[in-house]
Coordinates of C-alpha atoms in Angstrom, one line a residue:
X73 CA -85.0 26.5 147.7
X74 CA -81.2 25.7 147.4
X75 CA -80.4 29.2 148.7
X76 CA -77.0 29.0 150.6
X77 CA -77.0 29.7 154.3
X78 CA -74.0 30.6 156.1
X79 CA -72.9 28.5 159.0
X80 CA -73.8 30.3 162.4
X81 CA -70.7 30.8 164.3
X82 CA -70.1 27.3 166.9
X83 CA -70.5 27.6 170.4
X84 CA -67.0 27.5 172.5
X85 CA -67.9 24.4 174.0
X86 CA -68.5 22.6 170.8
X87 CA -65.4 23.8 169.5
X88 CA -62.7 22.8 172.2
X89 CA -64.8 19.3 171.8
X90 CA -64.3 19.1 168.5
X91 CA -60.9 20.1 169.0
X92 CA -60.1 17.8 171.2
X93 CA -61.3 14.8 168.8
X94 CA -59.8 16.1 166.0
X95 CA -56.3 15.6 167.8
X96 CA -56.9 12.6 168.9
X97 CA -57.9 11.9 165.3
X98 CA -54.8 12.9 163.1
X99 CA -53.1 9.8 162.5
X100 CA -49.3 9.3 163.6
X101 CA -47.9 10.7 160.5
X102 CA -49.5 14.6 161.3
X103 CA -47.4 17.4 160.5
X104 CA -45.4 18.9 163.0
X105 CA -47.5 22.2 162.4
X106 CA -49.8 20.3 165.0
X107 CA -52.1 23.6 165.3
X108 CA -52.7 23.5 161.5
X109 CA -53.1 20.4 161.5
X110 CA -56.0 20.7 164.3
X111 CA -57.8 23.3 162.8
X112 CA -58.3 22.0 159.2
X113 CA -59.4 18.9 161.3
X114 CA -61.8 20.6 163.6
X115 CA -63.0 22.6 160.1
X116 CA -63.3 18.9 158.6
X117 CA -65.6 17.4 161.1
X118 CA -67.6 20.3 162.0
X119 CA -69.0 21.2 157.8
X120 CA -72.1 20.7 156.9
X121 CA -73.1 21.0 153.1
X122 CA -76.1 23.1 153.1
X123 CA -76.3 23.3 149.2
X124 CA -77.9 20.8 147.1
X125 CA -77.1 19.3 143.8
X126 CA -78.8 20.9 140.6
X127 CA -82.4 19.4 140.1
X128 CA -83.2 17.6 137.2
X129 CA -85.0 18.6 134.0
X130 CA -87.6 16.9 133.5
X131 CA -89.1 15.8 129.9
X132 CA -91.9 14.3 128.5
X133 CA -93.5 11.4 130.4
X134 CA -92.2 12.5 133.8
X135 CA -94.4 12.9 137.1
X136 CA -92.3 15.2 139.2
X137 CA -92.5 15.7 142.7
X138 CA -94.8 18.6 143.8
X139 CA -92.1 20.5 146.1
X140 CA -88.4 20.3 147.6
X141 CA -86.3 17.8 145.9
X142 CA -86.6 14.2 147.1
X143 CA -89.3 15.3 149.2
X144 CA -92.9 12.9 149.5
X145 CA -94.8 16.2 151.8
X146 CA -97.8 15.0 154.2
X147 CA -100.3 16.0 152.0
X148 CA -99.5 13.7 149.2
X149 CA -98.9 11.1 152.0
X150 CA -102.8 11.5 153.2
X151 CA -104.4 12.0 150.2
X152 CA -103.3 8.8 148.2
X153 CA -101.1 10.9 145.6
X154 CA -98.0 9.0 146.9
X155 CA -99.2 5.8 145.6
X156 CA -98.6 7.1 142.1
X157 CA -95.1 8.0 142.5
X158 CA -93.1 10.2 141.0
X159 CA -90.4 10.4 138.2
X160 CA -88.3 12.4 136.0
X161 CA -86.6 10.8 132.9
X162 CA -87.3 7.4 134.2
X163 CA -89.4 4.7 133.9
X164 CA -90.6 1.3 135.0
X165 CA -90.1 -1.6 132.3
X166 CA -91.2 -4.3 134.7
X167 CA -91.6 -5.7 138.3
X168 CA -92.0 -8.4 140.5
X169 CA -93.0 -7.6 143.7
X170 CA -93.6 -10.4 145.9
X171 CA -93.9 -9.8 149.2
X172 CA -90.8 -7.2 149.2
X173 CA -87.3 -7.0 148.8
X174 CA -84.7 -7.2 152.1
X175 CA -82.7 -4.6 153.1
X176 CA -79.9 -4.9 150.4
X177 CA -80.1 -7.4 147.1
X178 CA -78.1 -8.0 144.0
X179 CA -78.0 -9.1 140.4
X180 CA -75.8 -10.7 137.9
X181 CA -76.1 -10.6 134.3
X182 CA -79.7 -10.9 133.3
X183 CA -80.9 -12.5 137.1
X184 CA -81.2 -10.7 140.1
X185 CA -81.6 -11.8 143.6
X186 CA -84.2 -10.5 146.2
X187 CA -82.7 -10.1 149.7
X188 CA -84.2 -11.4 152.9
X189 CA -85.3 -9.9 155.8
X190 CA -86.0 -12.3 158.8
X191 CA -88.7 -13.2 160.6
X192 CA -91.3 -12.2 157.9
X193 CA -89.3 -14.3 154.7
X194 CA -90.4 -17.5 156.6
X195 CA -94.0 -16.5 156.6
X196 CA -95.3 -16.6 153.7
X197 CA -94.3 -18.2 149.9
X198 CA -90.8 -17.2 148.5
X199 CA -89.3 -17.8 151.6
X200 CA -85.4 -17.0 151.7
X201 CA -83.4 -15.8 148.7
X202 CA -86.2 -15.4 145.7
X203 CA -83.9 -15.7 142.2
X204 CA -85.2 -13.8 139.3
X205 CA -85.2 -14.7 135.3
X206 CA -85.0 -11.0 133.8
X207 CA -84.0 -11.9 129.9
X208 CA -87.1 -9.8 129.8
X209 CA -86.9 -6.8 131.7
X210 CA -90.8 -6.5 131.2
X211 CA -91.8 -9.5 132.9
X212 CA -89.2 -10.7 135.7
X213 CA -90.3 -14.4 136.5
X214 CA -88.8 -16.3 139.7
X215 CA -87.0 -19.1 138.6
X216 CA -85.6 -20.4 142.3
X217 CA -85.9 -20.1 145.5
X218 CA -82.3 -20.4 148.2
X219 CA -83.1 -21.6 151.3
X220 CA -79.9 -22.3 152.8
X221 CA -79.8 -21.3 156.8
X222 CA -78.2 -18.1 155.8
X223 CA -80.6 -17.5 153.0
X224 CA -83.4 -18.1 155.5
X225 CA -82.3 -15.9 158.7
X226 CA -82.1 -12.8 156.6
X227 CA -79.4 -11.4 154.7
X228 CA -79.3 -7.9 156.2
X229 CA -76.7 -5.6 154.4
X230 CA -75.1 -9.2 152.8
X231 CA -75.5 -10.6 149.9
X232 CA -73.1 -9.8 146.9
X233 CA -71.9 -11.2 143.4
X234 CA -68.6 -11.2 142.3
X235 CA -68.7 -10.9 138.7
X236 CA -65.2 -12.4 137.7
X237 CA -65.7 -15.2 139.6
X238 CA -69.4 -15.7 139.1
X239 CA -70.2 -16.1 143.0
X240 CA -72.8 -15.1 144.9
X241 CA -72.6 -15.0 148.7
X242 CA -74.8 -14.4 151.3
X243 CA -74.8 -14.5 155.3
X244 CA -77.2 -15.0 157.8
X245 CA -78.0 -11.9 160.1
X246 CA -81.6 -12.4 161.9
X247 CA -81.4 -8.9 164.2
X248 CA -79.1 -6.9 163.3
X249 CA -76.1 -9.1 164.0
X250 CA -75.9 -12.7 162.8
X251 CA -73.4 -15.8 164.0
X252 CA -71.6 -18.4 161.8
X253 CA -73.7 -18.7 158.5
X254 CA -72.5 -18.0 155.2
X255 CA -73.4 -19.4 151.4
X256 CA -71.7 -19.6 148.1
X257 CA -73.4 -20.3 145.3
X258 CA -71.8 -20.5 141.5
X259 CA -74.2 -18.1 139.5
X260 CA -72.5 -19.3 136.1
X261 CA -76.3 -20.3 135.0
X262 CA -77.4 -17.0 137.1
X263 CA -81.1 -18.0 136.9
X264 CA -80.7 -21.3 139.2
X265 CA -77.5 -21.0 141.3
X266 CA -76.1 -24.4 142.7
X267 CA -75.1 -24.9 146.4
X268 CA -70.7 -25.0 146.7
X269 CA -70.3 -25.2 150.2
X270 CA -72.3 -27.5 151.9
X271 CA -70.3 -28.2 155.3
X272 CA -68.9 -25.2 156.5
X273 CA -70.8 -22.1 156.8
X274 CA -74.1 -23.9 155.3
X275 CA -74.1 -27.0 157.9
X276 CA -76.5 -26.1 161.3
X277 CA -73.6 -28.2 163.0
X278 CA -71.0 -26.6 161.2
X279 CA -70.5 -22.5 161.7
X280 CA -68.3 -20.2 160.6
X281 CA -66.5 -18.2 163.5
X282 CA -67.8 -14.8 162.2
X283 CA -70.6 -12.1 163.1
X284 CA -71.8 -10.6 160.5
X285 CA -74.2 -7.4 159.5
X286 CA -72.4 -6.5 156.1
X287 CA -70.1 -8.3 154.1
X288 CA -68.5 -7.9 150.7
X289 CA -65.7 -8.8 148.0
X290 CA -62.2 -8.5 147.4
X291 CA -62.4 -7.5 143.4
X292 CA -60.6 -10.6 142.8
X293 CA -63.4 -12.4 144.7
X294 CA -60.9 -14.9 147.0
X295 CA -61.6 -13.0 150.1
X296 CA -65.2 -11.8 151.5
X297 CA -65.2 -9.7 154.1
X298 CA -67.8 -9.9 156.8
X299 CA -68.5 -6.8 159.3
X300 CA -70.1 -7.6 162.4
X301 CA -71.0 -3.8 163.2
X302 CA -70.9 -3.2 166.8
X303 CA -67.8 -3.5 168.1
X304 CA -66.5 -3.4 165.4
X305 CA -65.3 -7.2 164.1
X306 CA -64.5 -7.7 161.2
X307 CA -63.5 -11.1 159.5
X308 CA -61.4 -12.0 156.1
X309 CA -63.1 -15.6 154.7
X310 CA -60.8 -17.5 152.3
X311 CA -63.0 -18.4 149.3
X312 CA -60.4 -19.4 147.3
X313 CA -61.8 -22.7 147.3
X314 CA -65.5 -21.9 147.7
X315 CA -66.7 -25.3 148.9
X316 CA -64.7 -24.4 151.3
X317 CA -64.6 -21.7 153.0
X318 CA -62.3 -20.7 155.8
X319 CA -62.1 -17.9 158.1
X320 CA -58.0 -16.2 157.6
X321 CA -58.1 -13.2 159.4
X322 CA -60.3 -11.5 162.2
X323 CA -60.0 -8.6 164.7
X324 CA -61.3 -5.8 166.0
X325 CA -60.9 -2.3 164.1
X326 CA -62.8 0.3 165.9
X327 CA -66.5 0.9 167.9
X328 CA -68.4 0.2 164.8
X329 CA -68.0 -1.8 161.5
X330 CA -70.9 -1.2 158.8
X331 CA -70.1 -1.2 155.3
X332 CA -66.6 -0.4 153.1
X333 CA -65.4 -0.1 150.1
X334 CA -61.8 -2.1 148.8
X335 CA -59.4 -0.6 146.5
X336 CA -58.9 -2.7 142.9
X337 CA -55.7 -4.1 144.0
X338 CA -57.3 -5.2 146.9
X339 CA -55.1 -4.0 149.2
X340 CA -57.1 -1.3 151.1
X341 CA -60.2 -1.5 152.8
X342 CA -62.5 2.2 153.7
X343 CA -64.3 0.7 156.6
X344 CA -67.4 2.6 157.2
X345 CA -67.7 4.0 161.0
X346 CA -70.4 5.5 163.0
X347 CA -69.7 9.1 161.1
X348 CA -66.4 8.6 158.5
X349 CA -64.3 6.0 157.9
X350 CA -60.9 4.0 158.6
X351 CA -58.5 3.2 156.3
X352 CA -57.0 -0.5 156.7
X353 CA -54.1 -1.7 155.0
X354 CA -55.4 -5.4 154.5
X355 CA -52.2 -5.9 151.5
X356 CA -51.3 -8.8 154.2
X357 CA -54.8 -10.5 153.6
X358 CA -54.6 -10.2 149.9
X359 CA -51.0 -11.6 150.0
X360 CA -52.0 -14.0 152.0
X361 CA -49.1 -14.1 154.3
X362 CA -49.2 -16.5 157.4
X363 CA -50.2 -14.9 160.2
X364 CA -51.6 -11.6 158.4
X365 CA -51.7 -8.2 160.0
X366 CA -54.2 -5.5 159.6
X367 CA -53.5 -2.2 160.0
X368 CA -54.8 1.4 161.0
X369 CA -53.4 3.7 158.1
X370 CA -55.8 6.8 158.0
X371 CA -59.0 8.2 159.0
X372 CA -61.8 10.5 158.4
X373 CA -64.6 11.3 160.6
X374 CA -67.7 14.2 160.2
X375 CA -71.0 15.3 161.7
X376 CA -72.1 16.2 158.5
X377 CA -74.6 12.9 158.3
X378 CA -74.2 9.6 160.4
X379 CA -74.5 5.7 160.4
X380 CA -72.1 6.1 157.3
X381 CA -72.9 2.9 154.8
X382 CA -70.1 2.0 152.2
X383 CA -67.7 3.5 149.5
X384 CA -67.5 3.5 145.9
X385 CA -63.5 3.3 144.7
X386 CA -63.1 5.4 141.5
X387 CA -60.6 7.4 140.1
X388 CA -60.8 11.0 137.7
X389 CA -57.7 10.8 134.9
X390 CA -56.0 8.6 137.4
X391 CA -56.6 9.8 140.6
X392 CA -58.0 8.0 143.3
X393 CA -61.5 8.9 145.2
X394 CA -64.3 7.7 146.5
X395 CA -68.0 8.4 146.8
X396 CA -68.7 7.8 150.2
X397 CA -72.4 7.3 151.6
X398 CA -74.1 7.9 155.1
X399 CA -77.1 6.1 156.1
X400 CA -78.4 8.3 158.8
X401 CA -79.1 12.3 159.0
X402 CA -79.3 13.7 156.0
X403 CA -75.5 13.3 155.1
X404 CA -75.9 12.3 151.9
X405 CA -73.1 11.3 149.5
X406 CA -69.5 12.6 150.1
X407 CA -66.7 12.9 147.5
X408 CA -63.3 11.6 149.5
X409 CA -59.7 12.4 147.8
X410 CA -57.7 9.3 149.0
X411 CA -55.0 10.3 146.5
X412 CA -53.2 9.9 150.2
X413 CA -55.0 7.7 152.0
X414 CA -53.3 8.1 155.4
X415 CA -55.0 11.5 155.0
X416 CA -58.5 11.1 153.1
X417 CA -60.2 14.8 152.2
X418 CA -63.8 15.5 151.6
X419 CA -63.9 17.2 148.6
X420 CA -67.1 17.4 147.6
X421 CA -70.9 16.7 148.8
X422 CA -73.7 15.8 147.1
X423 CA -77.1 16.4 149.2
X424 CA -81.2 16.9 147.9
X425 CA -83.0 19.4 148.9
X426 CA -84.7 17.7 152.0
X427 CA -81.5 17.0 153.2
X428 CA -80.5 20.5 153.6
X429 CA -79.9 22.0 157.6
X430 CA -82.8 24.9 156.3
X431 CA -85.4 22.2 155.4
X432 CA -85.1 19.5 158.2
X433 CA -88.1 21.4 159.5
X434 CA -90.2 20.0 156.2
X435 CA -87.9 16.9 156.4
X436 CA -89.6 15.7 159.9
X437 CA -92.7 16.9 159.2
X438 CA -93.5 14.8 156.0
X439 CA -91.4 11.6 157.1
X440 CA -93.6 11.1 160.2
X441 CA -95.6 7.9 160.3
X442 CA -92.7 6.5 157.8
X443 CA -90.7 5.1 160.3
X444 CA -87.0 5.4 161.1
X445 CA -85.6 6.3 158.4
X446 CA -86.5 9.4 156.3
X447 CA -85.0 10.9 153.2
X448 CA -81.5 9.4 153.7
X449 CA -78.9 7.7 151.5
X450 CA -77.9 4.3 151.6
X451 CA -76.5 2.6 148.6
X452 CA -75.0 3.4 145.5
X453 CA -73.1 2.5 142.6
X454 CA -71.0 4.5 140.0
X455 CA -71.6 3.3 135.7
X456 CA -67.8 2.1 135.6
X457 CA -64.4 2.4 137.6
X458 CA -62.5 4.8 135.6
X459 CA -64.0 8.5 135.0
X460 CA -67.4 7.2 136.1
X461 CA -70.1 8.9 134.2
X462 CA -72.7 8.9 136.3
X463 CA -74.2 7.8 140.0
X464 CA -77.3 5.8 140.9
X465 CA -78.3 5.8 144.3
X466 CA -80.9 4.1 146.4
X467 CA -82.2 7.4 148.6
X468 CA -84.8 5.5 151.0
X469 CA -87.8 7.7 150.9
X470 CA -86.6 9.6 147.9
X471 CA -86.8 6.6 145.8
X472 CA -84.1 6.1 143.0
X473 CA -81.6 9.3 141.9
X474 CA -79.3 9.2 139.0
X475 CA -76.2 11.9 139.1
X476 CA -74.3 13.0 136.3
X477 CA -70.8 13.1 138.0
X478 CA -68.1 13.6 134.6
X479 CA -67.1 17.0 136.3
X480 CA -66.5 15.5 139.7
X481 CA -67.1 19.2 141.3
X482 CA -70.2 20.1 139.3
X483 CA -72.1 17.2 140.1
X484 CA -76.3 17.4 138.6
X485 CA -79.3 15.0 139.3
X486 CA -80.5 13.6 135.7
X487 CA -83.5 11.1 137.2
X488 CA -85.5 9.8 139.8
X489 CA -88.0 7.6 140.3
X490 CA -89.7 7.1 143.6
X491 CA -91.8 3.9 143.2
X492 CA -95.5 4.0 144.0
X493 CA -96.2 4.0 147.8
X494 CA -97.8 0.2 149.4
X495 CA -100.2 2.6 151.4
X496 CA -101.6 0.8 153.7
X497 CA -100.4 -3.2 152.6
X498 CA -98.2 -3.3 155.6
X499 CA -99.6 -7.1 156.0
X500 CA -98.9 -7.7 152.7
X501 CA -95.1 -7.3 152.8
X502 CA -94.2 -9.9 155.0
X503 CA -90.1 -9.9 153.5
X504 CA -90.4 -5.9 153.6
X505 CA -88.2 -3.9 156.5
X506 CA -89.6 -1.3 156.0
X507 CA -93.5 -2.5 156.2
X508 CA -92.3 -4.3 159.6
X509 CA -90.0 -1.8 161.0
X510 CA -93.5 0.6 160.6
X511 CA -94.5 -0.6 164.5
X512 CA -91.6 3.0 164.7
X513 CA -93.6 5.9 163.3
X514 CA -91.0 8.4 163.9
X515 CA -87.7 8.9 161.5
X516 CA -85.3 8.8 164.5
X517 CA -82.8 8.7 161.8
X518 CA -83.0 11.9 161.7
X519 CA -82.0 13.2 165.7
X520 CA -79.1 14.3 164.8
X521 CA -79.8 17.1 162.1
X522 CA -82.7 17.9 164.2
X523 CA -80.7 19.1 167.0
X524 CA -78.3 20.7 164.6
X525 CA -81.1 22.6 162.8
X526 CA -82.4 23.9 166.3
X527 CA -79.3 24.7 167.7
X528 CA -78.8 26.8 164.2
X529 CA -82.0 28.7 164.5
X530 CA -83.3 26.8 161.2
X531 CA -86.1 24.9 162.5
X532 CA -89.3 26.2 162.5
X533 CA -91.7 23.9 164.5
X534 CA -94.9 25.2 162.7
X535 CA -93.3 24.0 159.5
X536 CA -92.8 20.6 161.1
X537 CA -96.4 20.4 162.5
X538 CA -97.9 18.3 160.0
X539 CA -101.3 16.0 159.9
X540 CA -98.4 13.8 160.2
X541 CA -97.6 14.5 163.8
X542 CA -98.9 12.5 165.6
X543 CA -97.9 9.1 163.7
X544 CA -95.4 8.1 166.4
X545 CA -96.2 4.4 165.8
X546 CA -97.6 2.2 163.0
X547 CA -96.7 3.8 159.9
X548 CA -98.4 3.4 157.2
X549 CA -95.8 2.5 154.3
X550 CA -96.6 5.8 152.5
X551 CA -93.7 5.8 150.4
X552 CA -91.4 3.2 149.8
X553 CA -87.5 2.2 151.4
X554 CA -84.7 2.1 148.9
X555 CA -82.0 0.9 150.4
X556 CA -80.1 -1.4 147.4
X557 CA -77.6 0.1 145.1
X558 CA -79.2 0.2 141.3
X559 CA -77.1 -1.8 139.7
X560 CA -75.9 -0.7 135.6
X561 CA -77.7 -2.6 132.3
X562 CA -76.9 -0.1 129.7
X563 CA -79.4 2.8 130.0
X564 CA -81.4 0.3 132.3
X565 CA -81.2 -0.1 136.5
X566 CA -81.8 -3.4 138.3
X567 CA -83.1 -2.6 141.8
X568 CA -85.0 -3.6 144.5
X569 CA -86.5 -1.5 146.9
X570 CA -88.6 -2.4 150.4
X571 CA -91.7 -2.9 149.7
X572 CA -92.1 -3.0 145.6
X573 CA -89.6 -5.6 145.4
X574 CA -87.7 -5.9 142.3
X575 CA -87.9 -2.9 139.1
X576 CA -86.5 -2.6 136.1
X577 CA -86.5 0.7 135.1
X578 CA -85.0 2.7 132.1
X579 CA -83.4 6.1 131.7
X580 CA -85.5 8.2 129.3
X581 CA -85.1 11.3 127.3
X582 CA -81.7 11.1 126.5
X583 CA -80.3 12.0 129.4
X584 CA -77.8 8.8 129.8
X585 CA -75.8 7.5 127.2
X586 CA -74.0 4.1 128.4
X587 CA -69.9 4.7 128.7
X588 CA -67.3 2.2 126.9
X589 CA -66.4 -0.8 129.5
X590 CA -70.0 0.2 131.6
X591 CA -69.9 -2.3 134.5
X592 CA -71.8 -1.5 138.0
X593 CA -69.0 -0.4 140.9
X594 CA -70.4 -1.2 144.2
X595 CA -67.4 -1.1 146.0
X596 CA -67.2 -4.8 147.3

């Protein structure tokens, strides 16, 4: 199943194209072997990985999936099998479901904090942010409730702690892109955060000047960064003084602006782009010079995956990279060598099975009726800064995959855990995306490999011809979405996904053994 297939041979057009880009692409300080230059570019942007990382072993206890790696197939979708779940060297110590998690959510210590996804959060109990009590992962208890405007209009791709400073933050984004609303809360007592800022950013008469989709930290938590997505706005917000937050630097930086990842010295930003990223020299911000400049200081950009999400900073015996991840088609998670970042490198990719150009045949023909987003990456986080030891991802329909990533180029999946599918409780998930995105049937998410995988000669459309088919609209939450990053509690994840809310789960078998100085990297 993870045979490797070799790249048919482009079509001119799609070349001089590509070309074309690429040039425009290199930044200022190119080579003057321009032609080199273009062609490692054009190489760049035109790879696809088409091998996937090394399946798990799975021990006692496990319930592995039935087929291709990461994938939920249409039979097990029909026949109720799904609602089981799978896993391998994981389990579930405890949950609390509610009426489902928001796109992203976070935790702190021993709380954790259910995102909200607007309008269903105001329809039922728990509305806004629902703040959980987990001293005992076994039996999570809701302790508060934040219903601050921006707790209450959805918190999208939003809400973050910083750890050092003991902060969490959230902003209001209803439909994709939200105005003016952002809250600070002081999470020293994580299980009942208190209110800092109640003028600015909180007050209905009193917004921020900010649009916001995604937003994040500065590791020295002064600055969060909100990203307004399309076109591209992105704001710096003083939080120096959290009661007060103030707005210190704003400005376009490209089409798009999703989510990033900032360097520890906080002087660099990897701003996530339709397909790549930017490099911004935001030393200026984090200085905080009057009148601060942002600047363009390197790029990357693929067709290798899509929609691309955020970036994990870490470094191997000192040298920098990042694990980069991509939201839509199928990109999975890239390894970037920023060691110069004017010039970032893939250097390594890290796909399932499903994800693979020879199986997006199986990949449409399963996700069908699951709405628009298939078997796709979204968020992750790496055990600790410094020669992580392993990554946990959120991988939508593919539930929850650990990575054993020591050897940096010989990077293994250890666990997974896809969560029992909601079949059928659409109306019972109110604060779910994914139960009220379902009125899509189809994974549109997905277009782009599609048309890669025909143009190849790799899709076979009786493999993709399901009894899933015809589920163009109202899906039927067969599997679940998980879309937050699992955050680190020694051998134990905090997570929330779509539609069973929060989990604690916990490595089994021995395949994990906590690292010295283990702390959750995010990225911002």
């Amino acid at each position: 199943m993870r045979s490797l297939t070799r790249p048919r041979m482009a079509r001119p057009l799609a070349l001089l194209t590509a070309g074309v880009l690429a040039a425009m692409l290199l930044p200022n300080s190119a080579s003057a072997d321009l032609q080199s230059d273009i062609g490692t570019a054009v190489q760049e942007l035109l790879d696809v990985g088409r091998v996937a990382a090394p399946r798990a072993d799975c021990g006692p206890g496990s319930m592995p999936e039935p087929g291709l790696q990461g994938d939920v197939p249409a039979a097990d979708r029909n026949s109720g099998r799904s609602t089981l779940g799978y896993r391998c060297n994981m389990s579930m110590l405890g949950q609390f479901a509610g009426r489902g998690a928001g796109i992203t959510s976070t935790s702190f210590e021993h709380c954790a904090y259910m995102g909200s996804f607007f309008p269903g959060d105001l329809i039922s109990e728990g509305r806004g942010v629902q703040v959980l009590d987990v001293s005992d992962p076994a039996n999570p208890r809701p302790t508060a409730t934040l219903t601050e405007p921006a707790m209450l209009a959805g918190t999208w791709e939003s809400l973050k702690v910083n750890v050092e400073r003991k902060l969490l933050v959230g902003t209001g984004v209803p439909v994709g892109t939200g105005v003016g609303y952002l809250s600070v809360y002081d999470i020293s007592d994580c299980a009942h955060p208190r209110l800092l800022n109640h003028g600015p950013g909180t007050n209905l008469m009193m917004p921020l000047p900010i649009t916001t989709h995604e937003g994040g930290w500065s590791p020295d938590g002064r600055t969060y960064w909100a990203s307004g997505i399309a076109p591209g706005f992105v704001s710096a917000v003083d939080l120096t003084d959290p009661a007060n937050p103030r707005v210190i630097w704003q400005g376009l930086t490209g089409i798009e602006a999703h989510g990033f990842g900032i360097s520890p010295d906080g002087n660099r930003m990897y701003l996530s782009a339709l397909a790549g990223f930017t490099v911004l020299d935001i030393s200026a911000v984090q200085r905080r010079d009057p009148n601060p400049q942002v600047h363009h200081i390197g790029r990357t950009f693929w067709t290798d995956g899509w929609a691309t999400q955020h970036s994990v900073p870490v470094t191997y015996n000192g040298k920098p990279y990042l694990y980069t991840v991509d939201e839509g088609g199928s990109g999975g998670v890239k390894l970037i060598d920023i060691s110069n970042d004017t010039k970032p490198k893939v250097a390594a990719k890290v796909k399932l099975e499903i994800n693979l150009p020879q199986h997006i045949d199986s990949n449409i023909g399963s996700s069908m009726g699951g709405s628009v987003f298939a078997y796709e990456s979204h968020y992750c986080s790496a055990d600790r800064a410094d020669n992580p030891t392993a990554l946990a991802c959120g991988w939508i329909s593919s539930g929850i995959r650990v990575f054993d990533i020591r050897d940096p180029f010989a990077i293994r999946e250890i666990a997974y855990f896809n969560p029992p599918a909601r079949t059928g409780r659409n109306l019972e998930l109110w604060n779910s995306p994914h139960a009220l995105a379902s009125i899509i049937g189809m994974p549109l998410m997905s277009a782009p490999p599609l048309a890669r995988s025909v143009l190849e000669g790799q899709f076979n459309p009786w493999q993709a011809l399901t009894q899933r088919s015809g589920h163009v609209a109202f899906g039927d939450v067969s599997t679940d979405w998980c879309l937050s990053p699992p955050e680190w509690r020694g051998n134990q994840l905090f997570v929330s996904c779509s539609d069973n809310g929060f989990m604690a789960l916990q490595l089994d078998n021995d395949v994990y053994t906590a690292p010295e100085n283990q702390q959750s990297v995010v990225g911002s």
